[in-house]
Short mmCIF file of C-alpha atoms in Angstrom, two decimals:
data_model
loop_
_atom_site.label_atom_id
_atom_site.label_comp_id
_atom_site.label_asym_id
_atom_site.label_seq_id
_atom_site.Cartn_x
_atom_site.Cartn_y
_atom_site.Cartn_z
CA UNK A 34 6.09 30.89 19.18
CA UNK A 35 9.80 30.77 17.35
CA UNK A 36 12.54 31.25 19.23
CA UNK A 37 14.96 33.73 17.84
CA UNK A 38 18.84 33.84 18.45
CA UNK A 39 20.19 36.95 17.42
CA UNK A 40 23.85 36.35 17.40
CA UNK A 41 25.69 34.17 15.52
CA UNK A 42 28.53 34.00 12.77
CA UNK A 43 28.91 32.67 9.02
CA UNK A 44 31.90 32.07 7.46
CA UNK A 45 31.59 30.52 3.69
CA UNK A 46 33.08 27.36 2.43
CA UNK A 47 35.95 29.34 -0.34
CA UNK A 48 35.74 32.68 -1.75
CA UNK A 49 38.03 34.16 -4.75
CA UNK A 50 41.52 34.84 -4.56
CA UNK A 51 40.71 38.54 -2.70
CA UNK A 52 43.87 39.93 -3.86
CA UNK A 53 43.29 39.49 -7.24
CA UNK A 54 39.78 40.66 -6.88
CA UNK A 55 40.37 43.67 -4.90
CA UNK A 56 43.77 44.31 -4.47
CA UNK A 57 46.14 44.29 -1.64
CA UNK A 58 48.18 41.85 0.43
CA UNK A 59 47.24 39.50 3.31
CA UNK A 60 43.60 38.74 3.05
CA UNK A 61 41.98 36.05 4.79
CA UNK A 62 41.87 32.75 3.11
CA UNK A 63 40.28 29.20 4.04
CA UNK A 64 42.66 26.00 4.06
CA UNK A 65 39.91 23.27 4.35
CA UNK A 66 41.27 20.94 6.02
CA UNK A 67 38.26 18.34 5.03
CA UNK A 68 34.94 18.43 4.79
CA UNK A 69 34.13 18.75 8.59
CA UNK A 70 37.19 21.18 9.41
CA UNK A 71 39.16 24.14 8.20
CA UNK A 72 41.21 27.11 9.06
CA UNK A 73 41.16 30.49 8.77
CA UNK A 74 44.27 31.78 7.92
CA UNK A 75 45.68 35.25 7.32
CA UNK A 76 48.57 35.48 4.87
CA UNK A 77 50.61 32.51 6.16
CA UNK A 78 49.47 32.70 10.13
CA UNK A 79 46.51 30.40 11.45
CA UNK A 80 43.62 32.75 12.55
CA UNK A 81 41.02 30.61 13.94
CA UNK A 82 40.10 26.84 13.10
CA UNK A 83 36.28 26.31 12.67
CA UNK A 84 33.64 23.45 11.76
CA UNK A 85 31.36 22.68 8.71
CA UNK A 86 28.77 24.49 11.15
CA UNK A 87 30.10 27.59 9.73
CA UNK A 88 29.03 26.88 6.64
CA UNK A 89 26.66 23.92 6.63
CA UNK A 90 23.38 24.93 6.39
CA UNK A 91 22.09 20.97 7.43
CA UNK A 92 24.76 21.09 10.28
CA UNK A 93 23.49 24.55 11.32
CA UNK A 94 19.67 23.58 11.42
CA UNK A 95 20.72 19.83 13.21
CA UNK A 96 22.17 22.10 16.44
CA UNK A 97 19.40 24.82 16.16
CA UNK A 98 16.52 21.73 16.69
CA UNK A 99 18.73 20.11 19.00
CA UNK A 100 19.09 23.52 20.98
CA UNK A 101 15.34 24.52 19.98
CA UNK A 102 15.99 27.34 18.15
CA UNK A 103 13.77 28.50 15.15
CA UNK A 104 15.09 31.19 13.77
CA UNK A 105 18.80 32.30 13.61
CA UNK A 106 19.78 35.79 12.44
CA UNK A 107 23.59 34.76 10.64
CA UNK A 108 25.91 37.53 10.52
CA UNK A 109 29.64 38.19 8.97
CA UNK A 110 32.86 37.25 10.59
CA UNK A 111 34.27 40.48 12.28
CA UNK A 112 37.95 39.17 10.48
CA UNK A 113 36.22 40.28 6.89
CA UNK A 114 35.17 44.04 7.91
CA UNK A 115 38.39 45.07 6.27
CA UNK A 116 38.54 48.42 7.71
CA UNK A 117 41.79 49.05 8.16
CA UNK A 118 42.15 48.61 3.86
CA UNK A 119 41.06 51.81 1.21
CA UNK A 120 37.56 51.76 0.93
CA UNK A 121 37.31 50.81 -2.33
CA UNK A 122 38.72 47.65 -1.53
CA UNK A 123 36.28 47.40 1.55
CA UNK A 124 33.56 47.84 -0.60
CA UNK A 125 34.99 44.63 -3.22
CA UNK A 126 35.07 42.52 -0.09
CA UNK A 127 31.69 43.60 1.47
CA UNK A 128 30.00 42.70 -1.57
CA UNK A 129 31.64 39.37 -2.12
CA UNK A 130 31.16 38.07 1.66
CA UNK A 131 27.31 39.86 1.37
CA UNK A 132 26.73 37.98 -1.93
CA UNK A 133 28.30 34.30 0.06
CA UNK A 134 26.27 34.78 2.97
CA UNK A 135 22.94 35.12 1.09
CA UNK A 136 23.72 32.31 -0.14
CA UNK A 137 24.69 30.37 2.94
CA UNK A 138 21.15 31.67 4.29
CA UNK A 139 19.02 30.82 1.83
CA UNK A 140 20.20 27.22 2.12
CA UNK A 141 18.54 27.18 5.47
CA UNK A 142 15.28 29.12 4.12
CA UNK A 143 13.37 31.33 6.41
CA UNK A 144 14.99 29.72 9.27
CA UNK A 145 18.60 31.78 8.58
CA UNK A 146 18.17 35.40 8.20
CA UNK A 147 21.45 36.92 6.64
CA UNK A 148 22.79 40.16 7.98
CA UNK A 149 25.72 42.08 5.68
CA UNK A 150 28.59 43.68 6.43
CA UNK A 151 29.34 47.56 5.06
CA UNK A 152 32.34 49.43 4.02
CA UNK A 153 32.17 51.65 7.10
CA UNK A 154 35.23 53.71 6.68
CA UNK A 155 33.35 55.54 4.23
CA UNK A 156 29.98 56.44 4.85
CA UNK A 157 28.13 56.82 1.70
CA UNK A 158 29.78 53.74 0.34
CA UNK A 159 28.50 51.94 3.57
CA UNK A 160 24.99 53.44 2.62
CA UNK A 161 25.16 52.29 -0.58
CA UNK A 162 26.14 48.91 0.24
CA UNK A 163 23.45 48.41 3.16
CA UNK A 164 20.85 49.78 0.05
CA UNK A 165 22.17 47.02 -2.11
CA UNK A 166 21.70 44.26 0.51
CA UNK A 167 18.46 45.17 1.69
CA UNK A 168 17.25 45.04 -1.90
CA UNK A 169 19.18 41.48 -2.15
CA UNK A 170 17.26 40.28 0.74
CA UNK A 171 19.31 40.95 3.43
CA UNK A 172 17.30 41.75 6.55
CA UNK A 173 20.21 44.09 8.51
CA UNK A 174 23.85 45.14 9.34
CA UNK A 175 26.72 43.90 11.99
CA UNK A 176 29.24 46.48 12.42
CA UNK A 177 32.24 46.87 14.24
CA UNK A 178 32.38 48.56 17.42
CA UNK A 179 34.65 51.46 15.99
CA UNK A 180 36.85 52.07 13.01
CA UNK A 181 40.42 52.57 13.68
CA UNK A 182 40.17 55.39 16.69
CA UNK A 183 36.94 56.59 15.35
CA UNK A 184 33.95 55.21 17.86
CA UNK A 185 30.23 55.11 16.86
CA UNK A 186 30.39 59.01 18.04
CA UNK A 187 32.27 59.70 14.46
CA UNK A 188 30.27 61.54 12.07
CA UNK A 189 30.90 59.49 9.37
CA UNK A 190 29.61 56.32 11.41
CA UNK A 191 26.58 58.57 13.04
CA UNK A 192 25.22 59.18 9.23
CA UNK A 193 25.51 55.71 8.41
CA UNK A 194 23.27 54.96 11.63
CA UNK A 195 21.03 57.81 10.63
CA UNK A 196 20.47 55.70 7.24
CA UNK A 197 19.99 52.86 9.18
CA UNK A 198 16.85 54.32 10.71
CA UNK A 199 15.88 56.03 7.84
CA UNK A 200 15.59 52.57 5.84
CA UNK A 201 14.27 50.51 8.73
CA UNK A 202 17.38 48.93 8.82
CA UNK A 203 18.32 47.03 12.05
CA UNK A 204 22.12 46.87 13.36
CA UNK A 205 23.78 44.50 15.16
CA UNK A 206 27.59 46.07 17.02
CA UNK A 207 30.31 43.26 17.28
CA UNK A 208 33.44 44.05 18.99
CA UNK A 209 36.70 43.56 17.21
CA UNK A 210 39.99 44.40 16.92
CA UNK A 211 40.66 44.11 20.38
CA UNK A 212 43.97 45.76 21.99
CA UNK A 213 46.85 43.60 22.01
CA UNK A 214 49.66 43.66 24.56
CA UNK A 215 52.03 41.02 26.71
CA UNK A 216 49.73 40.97 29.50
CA UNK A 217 46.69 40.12 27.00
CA UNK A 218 48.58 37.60 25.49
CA UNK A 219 47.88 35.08 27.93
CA UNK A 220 44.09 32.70 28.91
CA UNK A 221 42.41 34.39 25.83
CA UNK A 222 42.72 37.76 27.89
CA UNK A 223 41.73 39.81 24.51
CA UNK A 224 38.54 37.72 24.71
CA UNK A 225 37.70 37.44 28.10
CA UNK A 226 38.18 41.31 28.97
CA UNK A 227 38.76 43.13 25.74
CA UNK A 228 35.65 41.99 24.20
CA UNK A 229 33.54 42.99 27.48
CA UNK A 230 35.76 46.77 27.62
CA UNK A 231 35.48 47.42 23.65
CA UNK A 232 31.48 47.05 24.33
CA UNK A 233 31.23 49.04 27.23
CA UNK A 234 33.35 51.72 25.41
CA UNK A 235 31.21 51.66 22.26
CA UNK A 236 27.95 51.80 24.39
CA UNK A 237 29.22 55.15 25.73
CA UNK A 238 30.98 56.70 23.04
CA UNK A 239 27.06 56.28 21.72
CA UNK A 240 25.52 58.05 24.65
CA UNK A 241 28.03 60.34 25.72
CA UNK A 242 29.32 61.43 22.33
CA UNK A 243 25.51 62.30 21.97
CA UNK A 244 24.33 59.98 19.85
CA UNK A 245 20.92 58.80 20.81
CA UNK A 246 20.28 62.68 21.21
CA UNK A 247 20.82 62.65 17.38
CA UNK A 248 19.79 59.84 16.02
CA UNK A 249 16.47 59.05 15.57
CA UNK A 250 14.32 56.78 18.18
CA UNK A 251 13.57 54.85 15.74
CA UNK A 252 17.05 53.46 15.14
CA UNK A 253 16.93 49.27 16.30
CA UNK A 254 20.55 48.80 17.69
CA UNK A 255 21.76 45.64 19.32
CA UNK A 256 25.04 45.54 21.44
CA UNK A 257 26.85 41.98 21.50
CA UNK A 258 27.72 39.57 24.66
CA UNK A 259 25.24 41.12 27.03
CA UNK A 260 26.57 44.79 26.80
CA UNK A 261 30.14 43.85 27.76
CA UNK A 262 31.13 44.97 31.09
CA UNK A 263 28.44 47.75 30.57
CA UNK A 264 25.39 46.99 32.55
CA UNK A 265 27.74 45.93 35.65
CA UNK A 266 29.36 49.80 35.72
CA UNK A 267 26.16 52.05 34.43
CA UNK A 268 25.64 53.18 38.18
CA UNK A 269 29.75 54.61 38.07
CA UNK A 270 29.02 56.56 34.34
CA UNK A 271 25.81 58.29 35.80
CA UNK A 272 28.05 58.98 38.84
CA UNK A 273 30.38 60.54 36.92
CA UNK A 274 28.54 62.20 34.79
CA UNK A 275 26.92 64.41 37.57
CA UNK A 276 29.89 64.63 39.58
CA UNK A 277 32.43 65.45 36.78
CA UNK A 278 30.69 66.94 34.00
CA UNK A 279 33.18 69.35 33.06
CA UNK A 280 34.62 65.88 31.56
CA UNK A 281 32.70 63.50 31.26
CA UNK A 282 29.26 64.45 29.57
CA UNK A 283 30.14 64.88 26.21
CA UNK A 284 27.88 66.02 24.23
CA UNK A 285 24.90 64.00 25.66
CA UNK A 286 22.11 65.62 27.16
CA UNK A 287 21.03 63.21 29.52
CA UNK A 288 22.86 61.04 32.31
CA UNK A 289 23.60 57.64 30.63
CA UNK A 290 20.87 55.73 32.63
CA UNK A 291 18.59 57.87 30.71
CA UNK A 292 19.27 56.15 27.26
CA UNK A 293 18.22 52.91 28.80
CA UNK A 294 15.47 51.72 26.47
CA UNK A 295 17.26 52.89 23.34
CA UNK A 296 19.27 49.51 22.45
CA UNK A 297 18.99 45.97 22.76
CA UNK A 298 21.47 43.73 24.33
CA UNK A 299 21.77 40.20 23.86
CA UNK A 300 21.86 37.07 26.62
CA UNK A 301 25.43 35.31 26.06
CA UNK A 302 25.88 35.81 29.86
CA UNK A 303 26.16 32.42 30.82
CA UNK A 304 25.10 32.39 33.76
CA UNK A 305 21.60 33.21 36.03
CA UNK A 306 22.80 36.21 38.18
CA UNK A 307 24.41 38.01 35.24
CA UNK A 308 20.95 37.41 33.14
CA UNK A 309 18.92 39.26 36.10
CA UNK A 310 21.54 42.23 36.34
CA UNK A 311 21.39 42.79 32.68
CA UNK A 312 17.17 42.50 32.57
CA UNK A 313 17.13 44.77 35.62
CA UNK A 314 19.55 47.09 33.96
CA UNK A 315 18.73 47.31 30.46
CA UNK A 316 15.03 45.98 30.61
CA UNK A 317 12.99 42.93 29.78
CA UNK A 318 11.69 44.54 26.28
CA UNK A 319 15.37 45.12 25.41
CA UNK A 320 17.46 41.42 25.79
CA UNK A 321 16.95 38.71 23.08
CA UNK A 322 18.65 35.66 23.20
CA UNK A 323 21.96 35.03 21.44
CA UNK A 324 24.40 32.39 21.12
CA UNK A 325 27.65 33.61 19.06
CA UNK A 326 27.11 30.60 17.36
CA UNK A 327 29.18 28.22 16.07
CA UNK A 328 32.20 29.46 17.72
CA UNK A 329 33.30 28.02 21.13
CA UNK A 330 33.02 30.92 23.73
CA UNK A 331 29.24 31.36 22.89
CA UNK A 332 26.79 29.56 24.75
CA UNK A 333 25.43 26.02 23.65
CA UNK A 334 22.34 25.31 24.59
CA UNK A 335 21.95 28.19 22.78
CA UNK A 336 19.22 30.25 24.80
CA UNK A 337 19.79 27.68 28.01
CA UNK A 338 20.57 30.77 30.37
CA UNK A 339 17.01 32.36 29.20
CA UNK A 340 15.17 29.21 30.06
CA UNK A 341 16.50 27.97 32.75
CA UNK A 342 16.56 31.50 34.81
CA UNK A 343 14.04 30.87 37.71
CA UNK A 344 13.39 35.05 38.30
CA UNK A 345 11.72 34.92 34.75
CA UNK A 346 8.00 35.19 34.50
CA UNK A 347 6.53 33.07 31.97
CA UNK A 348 6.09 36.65 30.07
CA UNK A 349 9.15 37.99 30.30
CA UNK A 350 10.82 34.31 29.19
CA UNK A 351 8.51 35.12 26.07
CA UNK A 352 9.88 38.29 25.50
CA UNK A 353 13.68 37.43 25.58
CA UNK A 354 13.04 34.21 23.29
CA UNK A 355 10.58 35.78 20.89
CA UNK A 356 8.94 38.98 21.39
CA UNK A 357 11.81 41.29 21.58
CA UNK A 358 13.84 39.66 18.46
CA UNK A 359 10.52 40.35 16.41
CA UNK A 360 10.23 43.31 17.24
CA UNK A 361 14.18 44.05 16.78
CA UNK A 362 13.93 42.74 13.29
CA UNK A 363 10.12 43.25 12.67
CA UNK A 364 9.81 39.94 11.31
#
């Protein structure tokens, strides 16, 4: 059966001047450096450097047989969500990166299956542009964890979702954007704990802000880096919830343990004991395997945690490498 790795990132080799195609200042940009290396750069500061596996689709497939992964679901970049900007700009950018990353996928043929990126600042333009990419051949959505101080509880981001399910549309929630402050300035601090909090705190704005209660079941919603620090504390939300409800229910119906089933997590956990918290937490029908491939904090072996866990039945191994990703993406 194919193994499936849910989680990782494109970025393509050049894209047009984005100022001149959709106004504004300080866009990202790509200094290749040559043809193995490059940098991202915003405006005149270095963002991130990365390899040709961000882009190379023979690269790419060389480290998913050497890791023994079939199938790789390839989604945007969280630097190009471009959020913060006037939608209409948003919506020039989605379509550009959407239009690059079909093509970076079909370079790898059925093995890379491209997910886009929406204007999500404005709702019906995000619908729109999901509509678009489906129709392109795009298979589902990443989104940010929240836009500006608007969480997945907004309205505006609740419709989109609502369109999600209504088109069969699967979505995969990146954290971005992370707080920034002295004391997070040092060891990769926004990484190693911002990413984990901004997770946790999208996973409840969705089930305290009432969202599963609106949204239909049928909504396929993925959560990156294992749930972030969110499977660890689930025991301290339902606590709350019963014992301070005058402020910490929401809108949601239900304690938060009761929403377990509704969203899919993936495995970039690292290590054995985390992997058995999160499958007795969340569920063996709800963790597929990801990697946050090709960047360096994801996990290489990608899927190594999943097969090397000794509590796993030879079923539920099956499930986190194929079953559940199938089933996530109906593929």
């Amino acid at each position: 059966m194919d193994v499936y790795d849910v989680h990782t990132h494109v970025v393509p080799k050049g894209w047009p001047d984005l100022a001149a195609e959709c106004g504004g200042t300080g866009w990202p940009w790509l200094r290749v450096d040559n043809e193995r290396a490059a940098m991202l750069m915003v405006g005149e500061r270095e963002w991130r450097p990365i390899q040709s596996a961000c882009w190379d689709a023979p690269t790419r497939l060389s480290d998913m047989d050497a890791d023994g992964i079939d199938v790789q679901v390839v989604s945007p970049t969280p630097l190009f969500f471009s959020y913060d900007r006037p939608a209409d700009q948003a919506v020039r950018v989605a379509r550009i990166f959407n239009d690059l990353v079909l093509e970076c996928a079909a370079a790898g043929g059925d093995r890379l299956v491209p997910f886009c990126q929406v204007p999500l600042q404005d709702p019906d333009a995000a619908c729109a542009e999901l509509d678009r990419c489906l129709a392109a051949g795009h298979a589902g959505v990443e989104i940010g964890n929240h836009v500006g101080d608007r969480d997945l509880d907004d309205p505006g981001v609740v419709e989109f979702l609502k369109h999600c399910a209504h088109v069969g549309a699967p979505v995969f929630v990146h954290p971005w954007d992370m707080p920034d402050s002295p004391r997070l300035g040092r060891w990769m601090a926004r990484w190693l704990t911002g990413m984990p909090a901004e997770t946790h705190l999208s996973m409840l704005a969705m089930i305290l802000g009432g969202v599963f209660d609106e949204v239909p079941s049928s909504l396929r919603i993925c959560f990156a880096h294992g749930g972030g620090s969110f499977p660890y504390w689930l025991g301290r939300a339902d606590n709350a919830w019963h014992r301070r409800g005058d402020l910490v229910r929401g809108r949601s119906t239900h304690p938060p343990s009761h929403y377990i089933g509704r969203f899919y997590v993936d495995s970039v956990v690292f290590e054995e004991p985390a992997l058995r918290l999160l499958v007795s937490v969340v569920g063996e029908d709800r963790v597929m395997v990801g990697s946050d491939y090709p960047y360096p904090l994801g996990e290489r072996p990608a899927g190594q945690v999943v097969r090397k866990a000794e509590f796993l039945t030879d079923d539920q191994r099956t499930k986190l490498l194929t079953t559940n990703a199938r089933r996530f993406l109906e593929h």
